Short mmCIF file of C-alpha atoms and ligand atoms in Angstrom, two decimals:
data_model
loop_
_atom_site.label_atom_id
_atom_site.label_comp_id
_atom_site.label_asym_id
_atom_site.label_seq_id
_atom_site.Cartn_x
_atom_site.Cartn_y
_atom_site.Cartn_z
CA UNK A 1 0.00 0.00 0.00
CA UNK A 2 2.68 2.49 1.03
CA UNK A 3 4.73 1.59 -2.07
CA UNK A 4 1.87 2.78 -4.24
CA UNK A 5 1.72 6.07 -2.35
CA UNK A 6 5.47 6.52 -2.71
CA UNK A 7 5.26 6.13 -6.45
CA UNK A 8 2.14 8.30 -6.76
CA UNK A 9 3.83 11.11 -4.83
CA UNK A 10 7.34 10.79 -6.28
CA UNK A 11 8.57 14.32 -7.05
CA UNK A 12 10.97 13.18 -9.80
CA UNK A 13 8.19 11.26 -11.52
CA UNK A 14 6.06 14.39 -11.30
CA UNK A 15 8.82 16.42 -12.96
CA UNK A 16 9.12 13.95 -15.84
CA UNK A 17 5.36 13.56 -16.37
CA UNK A 18 4.71 17.29 -16.19
CA UNK A 19 7.44 18.03 -18.76
CA UNK A 20 6.02 15.35 -21.05
CA UNK A 21 2.48 16.67 -20.69
CA UNK A 22 3.55 20.25 -21.40
CA UNK A 23 5.46 19.11 -24.50
CA UNK A 24 2.37 17.29 -25.76
CA UNK A 25 0.15 20.25 -25.01
CA UNK A 26 2.49 22.67 -26.78
CA UNK A 27 2.46 20.45 -29.89
CA UNK A 28 -1.33 20.12 -29.79
CA UNK A 29 -1.63 23.87 -29.22
CA UNK A 30 0.48 24.60 -32.32
CA UNK A 31 -1.56 22.13 -34.42
CA UNK A 32 -4.81 23.60 -33.12
CA UNK A 33 -3.72 27.18 -33.85
CA UNK A 34 -2.80 26.21 -37.39
CA UNK A 35 -6.10 24.40 -37.86
CA UNK A 36 -4.27 21.21 -38.91
CA UNK A 37 -6.54 18.97 -36.83
CA UNK A 38 -10.34 18.74 -36.39
CA UNK A 39 -11.80 21.29 -33.98
CA UNK A 40 -13.67 18.51 -32.20
CA UNK A 41 -13.82 14.74 -32.33
CA UNK A 42 -16.99 13.37 -33.88
CA UNK A 43 -17.26 10.52 -31.37
CA UNK A 44 -20.78 9.77 -30.11
CA UNK A 45 -21.51 9.98 -26.35
CA UNK A 46 -21.98 6.20 -26.18
CA UNK A 47 -18.69 5.48 -27.92
CA UNK A 48 -16.89 8.02 -25.76
CA UNK A 49 -18.27 6.43 -22.60
CA UNK A 50 -17.20 3.01 -23.86
CA UNK A 51 -13.68 4.28 -24.57
CA UNK A 52 -13.11 5.61 -21.08
CA UNK A 53 -14.98 2.86 -19.29
CA UNK A 54 -12.68 0.24 -20.77
CA UNK A 55 -9.66 2.46 -21.22
CA UNK A 56 -6.42 0.48 -21.49
CA UNK A 57 -4.29 2.97 -23.42
CA UNK A 58 -0.70 3.70 -22.46
CA UNK A 59 -0.68 7.35 -23.56
CA UNK A 60 -3.31 8.93 -21.39
CA UNK A 61 -2.29 12.58 -21.95
CA UNK A 62 -2.27 12.17 -25.70
CA UNK A 63 -5.59 10.33 -25.78
CA UNK A 64 -7.23 13.04 -23.68
CA UNK A 65 -5.89 15.81 -25.91
CA UNK A 66 -7.00 14.01 -29.07
CA UNK A 67 -10.58 13.68 -27.92
CA UNK A 68 -10.86 17.19 -26.47
CA UNK A 69 -12.49 20.18 -28.12
CA UNK A 70 -9.88 22.74 -29.25
CA UNK A 71 -10.75 26.22 -28.04
CA UNK A 72 -7.79 27.88 -29.80
CA UNK A 73 -8.71 26.45 -33.20
CA UNK A 74 -9.44 29.02 -35.96
CA UNK A 75 -12.61 27.16 -36.90
CA UNK A 76 -13.99 27.20 -33.34
CA UNK A 77 -16.99 29.41 -34.14
CA UNK A 78 -19.43 28.24 -31.49
CA UNK A 79 -19.91 29.02 -27.83
CA UNK A 80 -18.51 31.83 -25.69
CA UNK A 81 -15.61 29.75 -24.46
CA UNK A 82 -12.44 31.76 -24.88
CA UNK A 83 -8.88 30.73 -25.70
CA UNK A 84 -6.80 30.17 -22.58
CA UNK A 85 -3.62 32.20 -22.31
CA UNK A 86 -0.61 29.83 -22.06
CA UNK A 87 0.67 31.74 -19.02
CA UNK A 88 -2.68 31.20 -17.29
CA UNK A 89 -2.47 27.46 -18.04
CA UNK A 90 1.02 27.31 -16.53
CA UNK A 91 -0.07 29.11 -13.38
CA UNK A 92 -3.18 26.90 -13.20
CA UNK A 93 -0.89 23.91 -12.91
CA UNK A 94 1.04 25.71 -10.17
CA UNK A 95 -2.17 26.71 -8.38
CA UNK A 96 -3.74 23.30 -8.80
CA UNK A 97 -0.79 21.53 -7.23
CA UNK A 98 -0.27 24.03 -4.40
CA UNK A 99 -4.08 23.93 -3.90
CA UNK A 100 -3.94 26.13 -0.83
CA UNK A 101 -7.66 26.92 -0.94
CA UNK A 102 -8.57 30.55 -0.84
CA UNK A 103 -11.45 30.86 1.59
CA UNK A 104 -9.45 32.32 4.46
CA UNK A 105 -6.13 34.12 4.57
CA UNK A 106 -4.53 31.75 7.11
CA UNK A 107 -4.12 29.29 4.26
CA UNK A 108 -4.95 31.54 1.30
CA UNK A 109 -1.77 33.50 0.65
CA UNK A 110 -0.90 34.58 -2.08
CA UNK A 111 -4.16 33.97 -3.94
CA UNK A 112 -6.33 36.10 -1.64
CA UNK A 113 -4.29 39.34 -1.79
CA UNK A 114 -3.97 38.78 -5.56
CA UNK A 115 -7.75 38.53 -5.75
CA UNK A 116 -7.96 41.86 -3.92
CA UNK A 117 -5.59 43.49 -6.43
CA UNK A 118 -7.74 42.24 -9.32
CA UNK A 119 -10.96 43.43 -7.69
CA UNK A 120 -9.59 46.90 -6.99
CA UNK A 121 -8.38 47.15 -10.58
CA UNK A 122 -11.84 46.18 -11.90
CA UNK A 123 -13.58 48.59 -9.51
CA UNK A 124 -11.64 51.46 -11.12
CA UNK A 125 -12.16 50.26 -14.68
CA UNK A 126 -15.92 49.89 -14.24
CA UNK A 127 -16.09 53.37 -12.68
CA UNK A 128 -17.47 52.13 -9.37
CA UNK A 129 -17.15 54.55 -6.43
CA UNK A 130 -14.77 54.23 -3.48
CA UNK A 131 -16.06 51.62 -1.03
CA UNK A 132 -16.73 49.24 -3.92
CA UNK A 133 -15.19 45.77 -4.00
CA UNK A 134 -15.94 42.20 -4.84
CA UNK A 135 -15.10 38.52 -4.93
CA UNK A 136 -14.33 35.83 -7.47
CA UNK A 137 -16.70 32.90 -7.93
CA UNK A 138 -16.70 29.74 -9.98
CA UNK A 139 -18.72 30.93 -12.96
CA UNK A 140 -21.27 33.48 -14.06
CA UNK A 141 -24.24 31.40 -12.90
CA UNK A 142 -22.89 31.33 -9.37
CA UNK A 143 -21.83 34.98 -9.72
CA UNK A 144 -25.35 36.07 -10.63
CA UNK A 145 -26.81 34.02 -7.78
CA UNK A 146 -24.30 35.60 -5.35
CA UNK A 147 -25.26 39.12 -6.48
CA UNK A 148 -28.98 38.38 -6.26
CA UNK A 149 -28.59 36.94 -2.76
CA UNK A 150 -26.83 40.15 -1.73
CA UNK A 151 -29.69 42.12 -3.27
CA UNK A 152 -32.26 40.07 -1.37
CA UNK A 153 -30.48 40.56 1.95
CA UNK A 154 -29.93 44.28 1.40
CA UNK A 155 -33.56 44.88 0.41
CA UNK A 156 -35.36 42.48 2.79
CA UNK A 157 -32.95 41.31 5.54
CA UNK A 158 -34.57 37.89 5.29
CA UNK A 159 -31.44 35.73 5.68
CA UNK A 160 -32.46 34.63 9.19
CA UNK A 161 -36.22 35.08 9.08
CA UNK A 162 -36.84 33.57 5.62
CA UNK A 163 -39.33 34.98 3.16
CA UNK A 164 -42.24 32.54 3.36
CA UNK A 165 -45.16 34.92 3.03
CA UNK A 166 -43.54 37.43 0.68
CA UNK A 167 -43.99 37.86 -3.04
CA UNK A 168 -40.68 39.11 -4.34
CA UNK A 169 -39.58 39.55 -7.95
CA UNK A 170 -36.94 41.03 -10.26
CA UNK A 171 -37.33 42.61 -13.70
CA UNK A 172 -35.33 40.73 -16.32
CA UNK A 173 -34.99 41.14 -20.07
CA UNK A 174 -36.62 38.33 -22.01
CA UNK A 175 -33.17 37.94 -23.58
CA UNK A 176 -31.35 37.31 -20.27
CA UNK A 177 -29.34 34.11 -19.73
CA UNK A 178 -31.36 31.29 -18.15
CA UNK A 179 -29.12 31.29 -15.07
CA UNK A 180 -30.85 34.46 -13.87
CA UNK A 181 -34.28 32.85 -13.66
CA UNK A 182 -32.61 29.74 -12.23
CA UNK A 183 -31.09 31.88 -9.46
CA UNK A 184 -34.49 33.43 -8.72
CA UNK A 185 -36.09 29.99 -8.56
CA UNK A 186 -33.35 28.79 -6.22
CA UNK A 187 -34.33 31.68 -3.96
CA UNK A 188 -37.81 30.17 -3.93
CA UNK A 189 -39.73 32.94 -5.70
CA UNK A 190 -41.15 30.68 -8.42
CA UNK A 191 -42.41 31.81 -11.83
CA UNK A 192 -43.81 34.98 -10.34
CA UNK A 193 -40.31 36.00 -9.24
CA UNK A 194 -39.08 36.60 -12.78
CA UNK A 195 -40.86 39.40 -14.60
CA UNK A 196 -39.79 39.22 -18.24
CA UNK A 197 -39.42 42.64 -19.86
CA UNK A 198 -39.78 42.90 -23.62
CA UNK A 199 -37.00 44.06 -25.90
CA UNK A 200 -36.91 46.53 -28.78
CA UNK A 201 -36.16 45.71 -32.44
CA UNK A 202 -32.47 45.60 -31.57
CA UNK A 203 -33.07 43.02 -28.79
CA UNK A 204 -32.24 45.47 -25.99
CA UNK A 205 -34.41 45.69 -22.88
CA UNK A 206 -36.99 48.48 -23.19
CA UNK A 207 -36.80 50.85 -20.22
CA UNK A 208 -40.41 51.99 -20.83
CA UNK A 209 -41.57 48.34 -20.79
CA UNK A 210 -39.62 47.79 -17.55
CA UNK A 211 -41.39 50.77 -15.98
CA UNK A 212 -44.79 49.45 -17.08
CA UNK A 213 -43.99 45.96 -15.77
CA UNK A 214 -42.96 47.47 -12.45
CA UNK A 215 -46.21 49.40 -12.07
CA UNK A 216 -48.24 46.35 -13.01
CA UNK A 217 -46.35 44.06 -10.59
CA UNK A 218 -46.77 46.51 -7.73
CA UNK A 219 -50.49 46.73 -8.47
CA UNK A 220 -50.62 42.91 -8.12
CA UNK A 221 -49.00 43.14 -4.70
CA UNK A 222 -45.57 41.92 -5.80
CA UNK A 223 -42.53 43.58 -4.24
CA UNK A 224 -40.01 44.15 -7.02
CA UNK A 225 -36.53 44.25 -5.50
CA UNK A 226 -34.33 44.81 -8.52
CA UNK A 227 -33.72 44.94 -12.24
CA UNK A 228 -31.17 42.91 -14.15
CA UNK A 229 -29.58 44.31 -17.28
CA UNK A 230 -27.55 42.26 -19.78
CA UNK A 231 -24.24 43.29 -21.31
CA UNK A 232 -24.32 41.42 -23.70
CA UNK A 233 -27.09 38.94 -23.98
CA UNK A 234 -26.21 35.34 -24.74
CA UNK A 235 -28.15 34.76 -27.96
CA UNK A 236 -27.38 37.99 -29.79
CA UNK A 237 -24.66 39.76 -27.76
CA UNK A 238 -26.80 42.89 -27.32
CA UNK A 239 -26.09 45.39 -24.53
CA UNK A 240 -29.12 46.83 -22.72
CA UNK A 241 -29.41 50.64 -22.32
CA UNK A 242 -27.63 50.56 -18.96
CA UNK A 243 -27.68 54.29 -18.24
CA UNK A 244 -31.42 54.50 -18.83
CA UNK A 245 -32.03 51.40 -16.70
CA UNK A 246 -29.86 52.89 -13.94
CA UNK A 247 -32.09 56.02 -13.98
CA UNK A 248 -35.16 53.85 -13.56
CA UNK A 249 -33.62 51.89 -10.69
CA UNK A 250 -32.47 55.04 -8.92
CA UNK A 251 -35.87 56.64 -9.27
CA UNK A 252 -37.79 53.56 -8.13
CA UNK A 253 -35.41 52.37 -5.40
CA UNK A 254 -34.51 49.12 -7.17
CA UNK A 255 -31.25 47.19 -6.93
CA UNK A 256 -29.53 47.40 -10.32
CA UNK A 257 -27.57 44.30 -11.29
CA UNK A 258 -25.74 43.96 -14.62
CA UNK A 259 -24.95 40.52 -16.00
CA UNK A 260 -21.87 41.53 -17.98
CA UNK A 261 -20.53 37.96 -18.08
CA UNK A 262 -19.67 38.33 -21.75
CA UNK A 263 -19.17 41.99 -22.68
CA UNK A 264 -17.95 43.28 -19.30
CA UNK A 265 -14.53 42.61 -20.81
CA UNK A 266 -15.12 45.66 -23.04
CA UNK A 267 -13.96 47.91 -20.16
CA UNK A 268 -10.46 47.01 -21.34
CA UNK A 269 -11.04 48.46 -24.83
CA UNK A 270 -11.17 52.20 -25.49
CA UNK A 271 -13.19 51.53 -28.65
CA UNK A 272 -15.75 49.23 -27.04
CA UNK A 273 -16.12 50.57 -23.47
CA UNK A 274 -18.53 53.40 -24.46
CA UNK A 275 -21.14 50.69 -25.10
CA UNK A 276 -21.12 49.99 -21.35
CA UNK A 277 -22.11 53.57 -20.43
CA UNK A 278 -23.93 53.54 -17.10
CA UNK A 279 -22.47 50.29 -15.82
CA UNK A 280 -20.61 52.13 -13.05
CA UNK A 281 -24.00 53.02 -11.54
CA UNK A 282 -24.89 49.36 -10.92
CA UNK A 283 -25.20 47.94 -7.40
CA UNK A 284 -23.61 44.73 -8.62
CA UNK A 285 -21.89 43.48 -11.78
CA UNK A 286 -20.81 40.05 -12.96
CA UNK A 287 -17.99 39.56 -15.49
CA UNK A 288 -16.58 36.23 -16.66
CA UNK A 289 -12.83 35.97 -17.17
CA UNK A 290 -13.31 32.65 -18.99
CA UNK A 291 -15.29 34.24 -21.80
CA UNK A 292 -13.40 37.27 -23.17
CA UNK A 293 -10.52 37.63 -20.71
CA UNK A 294 -8.35 34.73 -21.88
CA UNK A 295 -8.69 32.63 -18.74
CA UNK A 296 -9.60 29.05 -18.02
CA UNK A 297 -13.00 28.38 -16.48
CA UNK A 298 -14.53 28.93 -14.20
CA UNK A 299 -13.55 32.44 -13.17
CA UNK A 300 -16.03 35.21 -12.53
CA UNK A 301 -15.75 38.58 -10.81
CA UNK A 302 -18.76 39.74 -8.77
CA UNK A 303 -18.43 43.45 -8.06
CA UNK A 304 -20.48 45.46 -5.56
CA UNK A 305 -20.91 49.23 -5.52
CA UNK A 306 -20.92 48.98 -1.72
CA UNK A 307 -18.61 46.20 -0.71
CA UNK A 308 -20.38 46.11 2.64
CA UNK A 309 -23.43 44.61 0.90
CA UNK A 310 -21.47 41.52 0.03
CA UNK A 311 -20.63 40.83 3.69
CA UNK A 312 -24.36 40.61 4.48
CA UNK A 313 -25.10 38.00 1.82
CA UNK A 314 -24.15 34.92 3.78
CA UNK A 315 -24.06 36.44 7.28
CA UNK A 316 -23.47 33.36 9.39
CA UNK A 317 -21.26 31.76 12.02
CA UNK A 318 -18.39 29.40 11.26
CA UNK A 319 -16.30 29.10 14.45
CA UNK A 320 -13.79 26.79 12.81
CA UNK A 321 -12.94 29.38 10.15
CA UNK A 322 -13.35 32.78 11.80
CA UNK A 323 -14.22 33.88 15.31
CA UNK A 324 -16.43 36.88 14.61
CA UNK A 325 -19.14 36.86 11.97
CA UNK A 326 -19.74 40.63 12.17
CA UNK A 327 -16.20 41.78 11.37
CA UNK A 328 -15.34 42.57 7.76
CA UNK A 329 -11.84 41.44 6.87
CA UNK A 330 -11.40 41.43 3.09
CA UNK A 331 -8.99 38.52 3.45
CA UNK A 332 -11.53 35.97 4.72
CA UNK A 333 -13.39 35.51 1.45
CA UNK A 334 -15.46 32.48 2.47
CA UNK A 335 -17.60 34.91 4.46
CA UNK A 336 -18.75 36.38 1.17
CA UNK A 337 -18.97 33.45 -1.23
CA UNK A 338 -21.06 30.31 -1.44
CA UNK A 339 -17.86 28.32 -1.87
CA UNK A 340 -15.93 27.37 1.27
CA UNK A 341 -12.98 25.49 -0.18
CA UNK A 342 -12.06 27.49 -3.26
CA UNK A 343 -9.42 26.93 -5.96
CA UNK A 344 -6.72 29.61 -6.27
CA UNK A 345 -9.00 31.83 -8.35
CA UNK A 346 -7.07 34.95 -7.38
CA UNK A 347 -3.85 33.53 -8.77
CA UNK A 348 -5.54 32.74 -12.09
CA UNK A 349 -7.19 36.15 -12.39
CA UNK A 350 -4.02 37.99 -11.34
CA UNK A 351 -1.98 36.09 -13.94
CA UNK A 352 -4.46 37.02 -16.69
CA UNK A 353 -4.67 40.62 -15.54
CA UNK A 354 -0.89 41.10 -15.53
CA UNK A 355 -0.97 40.37 -19.27
CA UNK A 356 -4.25 42.22 -19.81
CA UNK A 357 -3.08 45.42 -18.18
CA UNK A 358 -0.26 45.71 -20.67
CA UNK A 359 -2.85 46.03 -23.44
CA UNK A 360 -3.30 42.37 -24.37
CA UNK A 361 -7.02 42.28 -23.55
CA UNK A 362 -7.60 45.44 -25.56
CA UNK A 363 -5.73 44.09 -28.56
CA UNK A 364 -7.64 40.80 -28.34
CA UNK A 365 -11.08 42.40 -27.98
CA UNK A 366 -10.52 44.93 -30.78
CA UNK A 367 -9.19 42.19 -33.05
CA UNK A 368 -12.17 39.91 -32.41
CA UNK A 369 -14.59 42.78 -33.06
CA UNK A 370 -12.86 43.58 -36.36
CA UNK A 371 -13.10 39.92 -37.39
CA UNK A 372 -16.79 39.82 -36.38
CA UNK A 373 -17.59 42.88 -38.52
CA UNK A 374 -15.72 41.25 -41.39
CA UNK A 375 -17.79 38.07 -40.99
CA UNK A 376 -20.99 40.15 -40.87
CA UNK A 377 -20.17 41.89 -44.12
CA UNK A 378 -19.27 38.58 -45.81
CA UNK A 379 -22.70 37.24 -44.77
CA UNK A 380 -24.43 40.41 -45.93
CA UNK A 381 -22.77 40.20 -49.33
CA UNK A 382 -23.84 36.59 -49.82
CA UNK A 383 -27.26 36.47 -51.53
CA UNK A 384 -28.01 33.02 -50.10
CA UNK A 385 -27.37 34.05 -46.46
CA UNK A 386 -29.25 36.35 -44.12
CA UNK A 387 -27.72 38.30 -41.23
CA UNK A 388 -29.87 38.44 -38.12
CA UNK A 389 -28.46 41.67 -36.60
CA UNK A 390 -25.44 43.90 -37.09
CA UNK A 391 -22.94 42.83 -34.41
CA UNK A 392 -22.52 44.76 -31.19
CA UNK A 393 -20.25 42.15 -29.67
CA UNK A 394 -18.39 39.18 -31.13
CA UNK A 395 -21.56 37.06 -31.36
CA UNK A 396 -23.08 36.75 -34.82
CA UNK A 397 -26.33 35.08 -35.91
CA UNK A 398 -27.14 34.30 -39.53
CA UNK A 399 -28.95 31.71 -41.61
CA UNK A 400 -28.74 29.92 -44.89
CA UNK A 401 -31.59 30.98 -47.19
CA UNK A 402 -31.02 29.44 -50.64
CA UNK A 403 -33.47 30.67 -53.23
CA UNK A 404 -34.92 27.29 -54.11
CA UNK A 405 -35.97 26.35 -50.58
CA UNK A 406 -39.37 27.57 -49.45
CA UNK A 407 -39.44 29.51 -46.19
CA UNK A 408 -41.33 26.78 -44.31
CA UNK A 409 -38.37 24.41 -44.74
CA UNK A 410 -35.62 26.83 -43.74
CA UNK A 411 -35.62 25.88 -40.05
CA UNK A 412 -35.19 22.20 -40.81
CA UNK A 413 -32.55 22.98 -43.41
CA UNK A 414 -30.49 25.15 -41.04
CA UNK A 415 -30.71 22.64 -38.21
CA UNK A 416 -29.62 19.80 -40.46
CA UNK A 417 -26.89 21.85 -42.09
CA UNK A 418 -25.42 22.66 -38.68
CA UNK A 419 -25.45 19.10 -37.49
CA UNK A 420 -23.83 17.90 -40.74
CA UNK A 421 -21.22 20.67 -40.76
CA UNK A 422 -20.03 19.96 -37.22
CA UNK A 423 -20.04 16.17 -37.70
CA UNK A 424 -16.79 16.10 -39.61
CA UNK A 425 -15.06 18.33 -37.04
CA UNK A 426 -13.91 20.85 -39.61
CA UNK A 427 -16.01 23.67 -38.12
CA UNK A 428 -17.90 24.22 -34.93
CA UNK A 429 -20.93 26.50 -34.73
CA UNK A 430 -24.11 26.54 -32.67
CA UNK A 431 -27.67 27.65 -33.26
CA UNK A 432 -30.41 29.76 -31.70
CA UNK A 433 -34.09 30.37 -32.34
CA UNK A 434 -35.93 33.69 -32.50
CA UNK A 435 -39.57 34.15 -33.51
CA UNK A 436 -39.76 30.48 -34.47
CA UNK A 437 -36.87 30.90 -36.88
CA UNK A 438 -33.69 28.89 -36.51
CA UNK A 439 -30.41 30.78 -36.94
CA UNK A 440 -26.82 29.64 -36.98
CA UNK A 441 -24.80 31.34 -34.23
CA UNK A 442 -21.08 31.95 -33.96
CA UNK A 443 -18.95 33.50 -31.27
CA UNK A 444 -15.89 34.92 -33.01
CA UNK A 445 -13.54 34.14 -30.16
CA UNK A 446 -10.51 32.31 -31.55
CA UNK A 447 -7.69 34.78 -32.22
CA UNK A 448 -6.57 32.65 -35.18
CA UNK A 449 -9.75 33.02 -37.21
CA UNK A 450 -9.39 34.79 -40.59
CA UNK A 451 -11.58 36.07 -43.40
CA UNK A 452 -10.79 32.89 -45.39
CA UNK A 453 -12.22 30.80 -42.56
CA UNK A 454 -15.54 32.66 -42.83
CA UNK A 455 -15.60 32.28 -46.61
CA UNK A 456 -14.86 28.59 -46.38
CA UNK A 457 -17.54 28.11 -43.70
CA UNK A 458 -20.16 29.58 -46.03
CA UNK A 459 -18.86 27.38 -48.84
CA UNK A 460 -19.04 24.35 -46.57
CA UNK A 461 -22.62 25.21 -45.60
CA UNK A 462 -23.53 25.58 -49.29
CA UNK A 463 -22.04 22.18 -50.15
CA UNK A 464 -23.76 20.41 -47.27
CA UNK A 465 -26.94 22.37 -48.05
CA UNK A 466 -26.91 21.34 -51.71
CA UNK A 467 -26.85 17.67 -50.71
CA UNK A 468 -29.64 18.15 -48.19
CA UNK A 469 -31.80 20.13 -50.59
CA UNK A 470 -31.64 17.24 -53.04
CA UNK A 471 -32.84 14.87 -50.33
CA UNK A 472 -35.62 17.35 -49.34
CA UNK A 473 -36.85 17.27 -52.93
CA UNK A 474 -36.80 13.45 -53.17
C1 PLP B 501 -24.87 36.54 -20.30
C2 PLP B 501 -24.47 35.29 -19.57
N1 PLP B 501 -24.61 35.24 -18.23
C3 PLP B 501 -24.26 34.14 -17.52
C4 PLP B 501 -23.77 33.03 -18.15
C5 PLP B 501 -23.42 31.83 -17.33
O1 PLP B 501 -22.08 31.85 -17.08
P1 PLP B 501 -21.25 30.54 -16.63
O2 PLP B 501 -21.29 29.62 -17.79
O3 PLP B 501 -19.90 31.07 -16.33
O4 PLP B 501 -21.94 29.97 -15.42
C6 PLP B 501 -23.59 33.03 -19.53
C7 PLP B 501 -23.03 31.85 -20.22
O5 PLP B 501 -22.91 31.75 -21.40
C8 PLP B 501 -23.95 34.20 -20.26
O6 PLP B 501 -23.83 34.26 -21.60
#
């Protein structure tokens, strides 16, 4: 038994294996960047399960890499999963092995003070006032829940008493990510707790519709605690009119939360940050580092205009971690997050920010926006494609509309085209549906994508489409 432990924890073996793994990764990274390999393996879930259930291979690292989706690949045109900065990956290995936890400072140095540095940097960039601060969480879903729990406590002080008899709700754009309504349901407010606000022709939340929904909810005896704006929304990447929504919240005494999981990164770009006008007036903001800030997931900043609010969220005793629940030391982060044991999130964010501060984030964001506009104009110029909306972020929706296919068959055609196109692993794209119409959806997130990639994607869709159209006509 002890012999096995000795081998498993042998530091020289670790050195050799880690060097080998990094060599493999660097090779795979270079191949992925160049687009010399498929962006994803076409293996079915059943076959994949079978492979790992009976795995007998002798090159585990290689087999894992071969089957894994390649986020850096130029033809990765799907979800909002960003390319990981090599330096972040290196420090992830360091952080993973040190694994000090970062709930309390006694064991959380250096990740916790690093987390503080990152938060203070973001506070300034988002234009939040002094007294603002925040924490890192594992993902935007948890980040939004954390912010909404703070809102609930600030507005109702129901942490201890519960909220059994109350009818609480928030105003949310009908375009918001599903995790917002999931968070509300976790708080026990049911369907009534999410008041969907309609959007304008550009898919941005309408402030006048939010005001009307507020009046109507109050007339029904519902206590509306807050409003949640999106920057940008998941399906179309649209940014709500944040300044106007902040006016409404200020006037009506609502908590203003902005889910900026995707486009919050725009604060790093002089060209793009004006789109976030008004975000500095929010009570809380969520921004994902693993979307547009070149970090591995999950890594989300939750910022509060009044840092004090975040100490109330989970106000409870934990004698084994801290002696006083009412004191507010920034270095005991578990007081303010759902997570108790936490990975070294601060180390990861600090590593990314060191590169980002030097202008890397700005260069990346501006480059991806330029590529997205290029893709949009290629789609617009193609008579057999239709652009859904001009891009406001690096998310683009479009559909294949060949002349000979009647409109009633276009949804089926686009769905089938997508599933055929991704089967071979040459491209990856996703889809979305608006007004009962299916669109293809791409996040232009790989720094290696080029105009030729977009042209060849459209060509690929046409080729697959031509085959399918023949079978439609049979
Ligand atoms: C706008 C928005 N908010 C929240 C989330 C959820 O974030 P996470 O996947 O980090 O939990 C997403 C994910 O795509 C998103 O697009």
